[in-house]
Amino acid sequence: MTKEIREYFVCANAAQGFVSYFPQAMAKMDRVYILKGGPGTGKSTLMKKIGEAARKKGEITERIYCSSDPQSLDGIVLSGRKTAVADGTAPHVLEPSAPGAVEEYVNLGVAWDSGMLASRKKEIFSLKEQIAKRYDRIYRLLAEGKTIHDKIEDIYIENTNFARINEIAESLAEEIIGPGSGTGASTDRFFGALAPKGSINFLEALTEPIAARYFIKGRPGTGKSTLMKTIAEAAQQEKIDTELYHCAFDADSLDMVILRERKACIFDATAPHEIFPCREGDILIDLYQEAVRPGTDERYASDLERLDGEYEDKIRKARGLLKEIKTLHDRLEEIYIGAVDFSIIEQITADLMEDMGLL
C-alpha cells in the first residue's frame, strides 16, 4: 500500500535574505525528532528511509527539501500522525517547545571520530567561512535583483486596472469558497527554489491530485499575488485551512494557494514555473488580457528588455555563487564522511524507525 507524497520547501534564499518557516511547520506536530550532526553525517539519508518506510505503510509523507541542495532533505512530515523528523542544524536551528514531551534530540555526533575532525579544524573553519561569505554576496545580489524587478512591476502597475483585478478576485472567491470545516489556519511554504543547477519547483506534483486548478497568467505587478491573497483571506474567514506557497525570490509575494478541503488551488503559472492547462478542471485566467492597458508590452519594450537583462544578470551571478557553495559544502561533507562510522548511523536509524513503529 502506498500513499501520496507531497514535496516542498520551508526555507528559501530570497531577496529578503534567508527565510525560514521551519519553526511554524514543526509547531503543528505532536512529536518531533530533531537531528543533530555535521554535514555528511547521514541526516538526509536517515530521513529518506523514514519517509519511504512510512509511505510503504500507507501514510501520506511530506518531504521538505533543502533549498540550497534540492537533492537533500531538511525534514520528513507524517501529517496523519503529526510526527516529523527534522534537520535541526544551522541555518534552520530548531528550539524545542517542550523537550522530551514533544521534541526528542537524535545525536548523530556519537558516530564521528572527534580526534580526526579536530585534526582538520582549520580546514573546516575555512570552508565554513568561504560558504558564509558567498551567502552574503548572494543575498546582496538578490536584493539588487528585487530593486530591478520592482521597476518592472512599476511599469505594469501604472497600466493595470486594479478595479478589474478586484472583480476577478471576488468572482473567484464566490466560485471557490464555501463554508469550511477547519479552523482557518494557514501554513507557509515554498514550492520552488533557486538552486545551484537553476530554478527547481514541485508545482505540477503538488497540484496533480487537486481537482480544480486555476492557472493565473500575467506580468510582474499585474496583481497575481494580490488576487491569491484575497482568495486566501476569504478562505480563512470561512474556516478553510490554507496552504500558502510564497515566491522563493520575493517571500512577501504569494505564488500559490491550495485549499485541499475545496479540492482547489490557484497559482502563478508564469516563468520560472510556467505551466499550461492540460486536463479537465483546469482554468486559465490571463490578467494581462483582462486588466492591462493594451499595447503595454510593446510601448515599454525597450525599457523592459533592459531591465529584464539586468535582473537576469543578478540571478545568474547568484546561481553561480550557489554552485560554488555546493562545491565547498561537498568538500566539507567529505571531511565528515571520512570521520563517521556509518554502522552506528544505521543502528540509530533502525532504533528511530522502531520507536516510530515503522519496522
Coordinates of C-alpha atoms in Angstrom, one line a residue:
M1 CA 0.0 0.0 0.0
T2 CA 1.4 3.4 -0.9
K3 CA 0.1 6.9 -0.4
E4 CA 0.5 10.4 -1.7
I5 CA 3.9 12.1 -1.5
R6 CA 4.0 15.9 -1.0
E7 CA 7.3 17.7 -1.8
Y8 CA 8.1 21.3 -1.0
F9 CA 10.5 23.7 0.8
V10 CA 10.1 25.6 4.0
C11 CA 13.2 27.7 3.6
A12 CA 14.4 30.0 0.8
N13 CA 17.4 32.0 -0.3
A14 CA 15.4 35.1 -1.1
A15 CA 15.8 38.8 -1.7
Q16 CA 14.9 39.3 1.9
G17 CA 17.8 37.0 2.9
F18 CA 17.4 33.5 4.4
V19 CA 13.7 33.0 5.0
S20 CA 12.6 30.0 7.1
Y21 CA 9.1 28.7 8.0
F22 CA 10.7 25.7 9.7
P23 CA 9.6 26.6 13.3
Q24 CA 6.0 27.1 12.1
A25 CA 5.9 23.7 10.3
M26 CA 7.2 21.9 13.4
A27 CA 4.9 23.8 15.8
K28 CA 1.9 21.8 14.3
M29 CA 3.5 18.5 15.3
D30 CA 2.8 16.3 18.4
R31 CA 6.2 14.6 18.1
V32 CA 9.4 16.0 16.5
Y33 CA 12.7 14.2 16.3
I34 CA 15.4 16.8 15.9
L35 CA 18.6 15.5 14.2
K36 CA 21.9 17.0 15.3
G37 CA 25.1 16.3 13.5
G38 CA 27.5 17.8 10.9
P39 CA 27.3 17.9 7.1
G40 CA 27.7 14.4 5.6
T41 CA 26.7 12.5 8.7
G42 CA 23.6 10.9 7.2
K43 CA 20.8 13.1 8.3
S44 CA 19.1 13.3 4.8
T45 CA 19.6 9.6 4.2
L46 CA 18.0 8.8 7.6
M47 CA 15.0 10.9 6.7
K48 CA 14.6 9.4 3.3
K49 CA 14.5 5.9 4.9
I50 CA 11.9 7.1 7.4
G51 CA 9.8 8.6 4.7
E52 CA 9.9 5.6 2.4
A53 CA 9.0 3.2 5.2
A54 CA 6.0 5.4 6.2
R55 CA 4.9 5.6 2.5
K56 CA 5.0 1.8 2.1
K57 CA 2.8 1.6 5.2
G58 CA 0.2 3.8 3.5
E59 CA 0.9 7.1 5.2
I60 CA 0.9 10.5 3.4
T61 CA 4.5 11.6 3.6
E62 CA 5.7 15.2 3.2
R63 CA 9.3 15.7 2.0
I64 CA 10.8 19.0 2.9
Y65 CA 13.8 19.7 0.7
C66 CA 16.9 21.8 1.3
S67 CA 16.6 25.0 -0.8
S68 CA 20.4 25.2 -1.3
D69 CA 20.7 21.5 -2.3
P70 CA 17.4 20.0 -3.5
Q71 CA 18.9 16.5 -3.6
S72 CA 19.0 16.6 0.2
L73 CA 16.1 16.6 2.7
D74 CA 15.6 19.0 5.6
G75 CA 12.7 17.2 7.0
I76 CA 10.0 14.5 6.8
V77 CA 6.5 15.1 8.0
L78 CA 4.0 12.3 8.6
S79 CA 0.9 14.5 8.8
G80 CA -1.5 11.7 9.7
R81 CA 0.2 11.1 13.0
K82 CA 1.5 14.7 13.4
T83 CA 5.1 13.5 13.6
A84 CA 8.2 14.9 12.0
V85 CA 11.9 14.2 11.7
A86 CA 13.9 17.4 11.0
D87 CA 17.4 18.6 10.5
G88 CA 17.8 20.9 13.4
T89 CA 21.2 22.3 12.5
A90 CA 22.1 25.8 11.2
P91 CA 20.7 27.8 9.3
H92 CA 17.4 26.4 10.4
V93 CA 18.1 25.6 14.1
L94 CA 15.0 24.3 15.9
E95 CA 14.5 25.2 19.5
P96 CA 12.3 22.7 21.4
S97 CA 9.0 23.9 22.8
A98 CA 8.6 21.0 25.2
P99 CA 11.8 18.9 25.3
G100 CA 11.0 15.3 25.8
A101 CA 7.2 15.8 25.7
V102 CA 7.2 16.9 22.1
E103 CA 10.7 17.2 20.8
E104 CA 13.4 14.5 21.1
Y105 CA 17.0 15.1 20.1
V106 CA 18.8 12.5 18.0
N107 CA 22.5 13.0 18.2
L108 CA 24.3 11.7 15.2
G109 CA 27.6 13.1 16.6
V110 CA 28.1 9.9 18.6
A111 CA 29.2 8.3 15.3
W112 CA 32.1 10.6 14.4
D113 CA 35.7 10.5 15.4
S114 CA 36.3 13.8 17.2
G115 CA 40.0 13.4 17.0
M116 CA 40.0 13.0 13.3
L117 CA 37.8 16.1 12.9
A118 CA 39.9 18.1 15.3
S119 CA 43.0 17.4 13.1
R120 CA 41.2 19.2 10.3
K121 CA 39.7 22.0 12.3
K122 CA 41.4 24.8 10.3
E123 CA 40.1 23.4 7.0
I124 CA 36.6 23.1 8.4
F125 CA 36.5 26.7 9.7
S126 CA 38.0 27.9 6.4
L127 CA 35.3 26.1 4.3
K128 CA 32.5 27.4 6.6
E129 CA 33.9 31.0 6.3
Q130 CA 34.1 30.8 2.5
I131 CA 30.5 29.5 2.4
A132 CA 29.2 32.2 4.7
K133 CA 30.9 35.0 2.6
R134 CA 29.2 33.6 -0.6
Y135 CA 25.8 33.6 1.0
D136 CA 26.3 37.2 2.0
R137 CA 27.1 38.1 -1.7
I138 CA 24.0 36.0 -2.8
Y139 CA 21.7 38.0 -0.6
R140 CA 23.1 41.3 -1.8
L141 CA 22.7 40.2 -5.4
L142 CA 19.1 39.1 -4.9
A143 CA 18.2 42.3 -3.1
E144 CA 19.6 44.2 -6.0
G145 CA 17.6 42.0 -8.3
K146 CA 14.5 42.8 -6.3
T147 CA 15.1 46.5 -6.8
I148 CA 15.3 46.0 -10.6
H149 CA 12.2 43.7 -10.5
D150 CA 10.3 46.4 -8.7
K151 CA 11.0 48.8 -11.6
I152 CA 9.5 46.2 -14.0
E153 CA 6.5 45.9 -11.7
D154 CA 6.1 49.7 -11.6
I155 CA 5.6 49.8 -15.4
Y156 CA 2.8 47.3 -15.2
I157 CA 1.2 48.7 -12.1
E158 CA 0.8 52.0 -13.8
N159 CA -1.0 50.3 -16.7
T160 CA -3.2 47.8 -14.8
N161 CA -6.9 48.3 -13.9
F162 CA -6.9 47.1 -10.3
A163 CA -10.7 47.5 -10.0
R164 CA -10.9 44.8 -12.6
I165 CA -8.4 42.6 -10.7
N166 CA -10.6 43.0 -7.6
E167 CA -13.7 42.0 -9.6
I168 CA -11.9 38.8 -10.8
A169 CA -10.8 38.0 -7.2
E170 CA -14.3 38.5 -5.8
S171 CA -15.8 36.3 -8.6
L172 CA -13.2 33.6 -8.0
A173 CA -13.8 33.7 -4.2
E174 CA -17.5 33.2 -4.8
E175 CA -16.8 30.3 -7.1
I176 CA -14.2 28.5 -4.9
I177 CA -15.0 29.4 -1.3
G178 CA -17.8 27.9 0.8
P179 CA -18.3 27.1 4.5
G180 CA -15.3 25.3 5.8
S181 CA -14.9 22.6 8.5
G182 CA -11.4 23.6 9.6
T183 CA -10.0 26.4 11.7
G184 CA -8.9 28.8 9.0
A185 CA -5.3 28.1 9.8
S186 CA -2.6 28.8 7.3
T187 CA 0.7 27.1 6.5
D188 CA 3.5 28.9 4.8
R189 CA 5.8 27.1 2.4
F190 CA 7.6 27.4 -0.9
F191 CA 7.1 25.1 -3.9
G192 CA 10.3 26.2 -5.6
A193 CA 13.9 27.3 -5.0
L194 CA 16.8 29.0 -6.7
A195 CA 19.2 26.0 -6.8
P196 CA 22.8 25.5 -8.0
K197 CA 21.6 24.0 -11.3
G198 CA 18.9 26.6 -11.8
S199 CA 15.3 27.1 -10.6
I200 CA 13.5 24.0 -9.4
N201 CA 9.9 23.5 -8.4
F202 CA 7.3 20.9 -7.3
L203 CA 4.4 22.8 -8.7
E204 CA 3.0 20.1 -11.0
A205 CA 3.4 17.4 -8.4
L206 CA 1.7 19.4 -5.7
T207 CA -1.2 20.3 -7.9
E208 CA -1.6 17.0 -9.7
P209 CA -4.0 15.5 -7.0
I210 CA -6.2 18.7 -7.0
A211 CA -9.4 18.6 -9.0
A212 CA -9.8 22.3 -9.8
R213 CA -6.6 24.1 -10.8
Y214 CA -6.7 27.8 -11.6
F215 CA -3.7 29.0 -13.7
I216 CA -3.0 32.7 -13.3
K217 CA -1.1 34.3 -16.1
G218 CA 0.1 37.9 -16.2
R219 CA 3.1 40.1 -15.9
P220 CA 5.0 41.3 -12.8
G221 CA 2.9 43.8 -10.9
T222 CA -0.4 42.9 -12.5
G223 CA -2.0 41.6 -9.3
K224 CA -1.3 37.9 -9.3
S225 CA -0.1 37.7 -5.7
T226 CA -2.8 40.2 -4.6
L227 CA -5.5 38.1 -6.1
M228 CA -4.2 35.0 -4.3
K229 CA -4.0 36.8 -1.0
T230 CA -7.7 37.8 -1.5
I231 CA -8.7 34.2 -2.1
A232 CA -6.7 33.0 1.0
E233 CA -8.2 35.6 3.3
A234 CA -11.7 34.7 2.1
A235 CA -11.0 31.0 2.7
Q236 CA -9.7 31.7 6.2
Q237 CA -12.8 33.8 7.1
E238 CA -14.8 30.7 6.2
K239 CA -12.7 28.5 8.4
I240 CA -11.0 26.8 5.5
D241 CA -7.4 25.8 6.2
T242 CA -5.0 27.2 3.6
E243 CA -1.5 26.2 2.3
L244 CA 0.3 29.4 1.2
Y245 CA 3.2 28.9 -1.1
H246 CA 5.4 32.0 -1.2
C247 CA 7.7 33.2 -4.0
A248 CA 11.2 31.9 -3.4
F249 CA 12.7 35.1 -4.8
D250 CA 10.3 37.5 -3.1
A251 CA 9.0 35.9 0.0
D252 CA 6.5 38.7 0.6
S253 CA 4.7 37.6 -2.6
L254 CA 2.4 34.6 -3.0
D255 CA 2.8 32.1 -5.9
M256 CA 0.1 29.6 -4.9
V257 CA -2.8 28.9 -2.6
I258 CA -4.0 25.3 -2.0
L259 CA -7.5 24.7 -0.5
R260 CA -7.5 20.9 0.0
E261 CA -10.9 20.9 1.6
R262 CA -12.3 22.6 -1.5
K263 CA -10.2 20.4 -3.8
A264 CA -9.0 23.6 -5.4
C265 CA -5.7 25.5 -6.0
I266 CA -4.8 28.8 -7.6
F267 CA -1.3 29.6 -8.7
D268 CA 1.1 31.8 -10.7
A269 CA 1.7 29.8 -13.9
T270 CA 4.3 32.2 -15.3
A271 CA 8.1 31.7 -15.6
P272 CA 10.2 30.4 -13.9
H273 CA 7.4 28.0 -13.1
E274 CA 5.4 28.3 -16.3
I275 CA 2.9 25.5 -17.0
F276 CA -0.4 25.4 -19.0
P277 CA -3.8 23.8 -18.6
C278 CA -3.8 20.2 -19.8
R279 CA -6.8 18.4 -18.3
E280 CA -10.4 18.7 -17.4
G281 CA -10.9 21.1 -14.5
D282 CA -8.0 23.4 -15.4
I283 CA -9.0 27.0 -15.8
L284 CA -6.8 29.7 -17.3
I285 CA -7.1 33.4 -16.1
D286 CA -4.9 35.9 -18.0
L287 CA -4.7 39.1 -16.0
Y288 CA -2.7 40.8 -18.8
Q289 CA -5.6 40.3 -21.2
E290 CA -8.2 41.1 -18.6
A291 CA -6.8 44.2 -16.9
V292 CA -3.7 45.6 -18.5
R293 CA -3.8 48.5 -21.0
P294 CA -3.5 47.0 -24.5
G295 CA -0.1 47.6 -26.1
T296 CA 1.8 47.9 -22.7
D297 CA 4.4 45.3 -23.7
E298 CA 5.1 47.0 -27.0
R299 CA 5.1 50.5 -25.6
Y300 CA 7.7 49.7 -23.0
A301 CA 9.6 47.0 -24.9
S302 CA 13.0 48.8 -24.8
D303 CA 12.8 49.5 -21.0
L304 CA 11.5 46.0 -20.2
E305 CA 14.3 44.4 -22.3
R306 CA 16.9 46.4 -20.5
L307 CA 15.5 45.7 -17.0
D308 CA 15.0 42.0 -17.7
G309 CA 18.6 41.7 -18.8
E310 CA 19.8 43.5 -15.6
Y311 CA 17.6 41.3 -13.5
E312 CA 18.7 38.0 -15.1
D313 CA 22.3 39.1 -14.7
K314 CA 21.8 39.3 -10.9
I315 CA 20.1 35.9 -10.8
R316 CA 22.8 34.3 -13.0
K317 CA 25.5 35.6 -10.6
A318 CA 23.6 34.4 -7.6
R319 CA 23.2 31.0 -9.1
G320 CA 26.9 30.8 -9.9
L321 CA 27.7 31.5 -6.2
L322 CA 25.3 28.7 -5.2
K323 CA 27.3 26.4 -7.4
E324 CA 30.5 27.5 -5.6
I325 CA 28.8 26.9 -2.3
K326 CA 27.7 23.4 -3.4
T327 CA 31.3 22.6 -4.2
L328 CA 32.6 23.9 -0.9
H329 CA 29.9 22.1 1.0
D330 CA 30.7 18.9 -0.8
R331 CA 34.3 19.3 0.4
L332 CA 33.0 19.8 4.0
E333 CA 30.9 16.7 3.7
E334 CA 33.8 14.7 2.6
I335 CA 35.7 15.6 5.7
Y336 CA 32.9 14.4 7.9
I337 CA 32.1 11.3 5.9
G338 CA 35.6 10.2 6.4
A339 CA 35.2 10.6 10.2
V340 CA 31.8 8.9 10.6
D341 CA 31.1 5.2 11.5
F342 CA 28.0 4.7 9.4
S343 CA 27.2 1.4 11.1
I344 CA 26.3 3.5 14.1
I345 CA 24.2 5.8 12.0
E346 CA 22.4 2.7 10.6
Q347 CA 21.7 1.5 14.2
I348 CA 20.4 4.9 15.2
T349 CA 18.1 4.9 12.1
A350 CA 16.8 1.4 13.0
D351 CA 16.2 2.4 16.6
L352 CA 14.3 5.5 15.5
M353 CA 12.2 3.6 13.0
E354 CA 11.3 1.1 15.7
D355 CA 10.3 3.9 18.1
M356 CA 8.1 5.3 15.3
G357 CA 6.5 1.9 14.6
L358 CA 7.9 1.7 11.1
L359 CA 9.8 -1.6 11.3

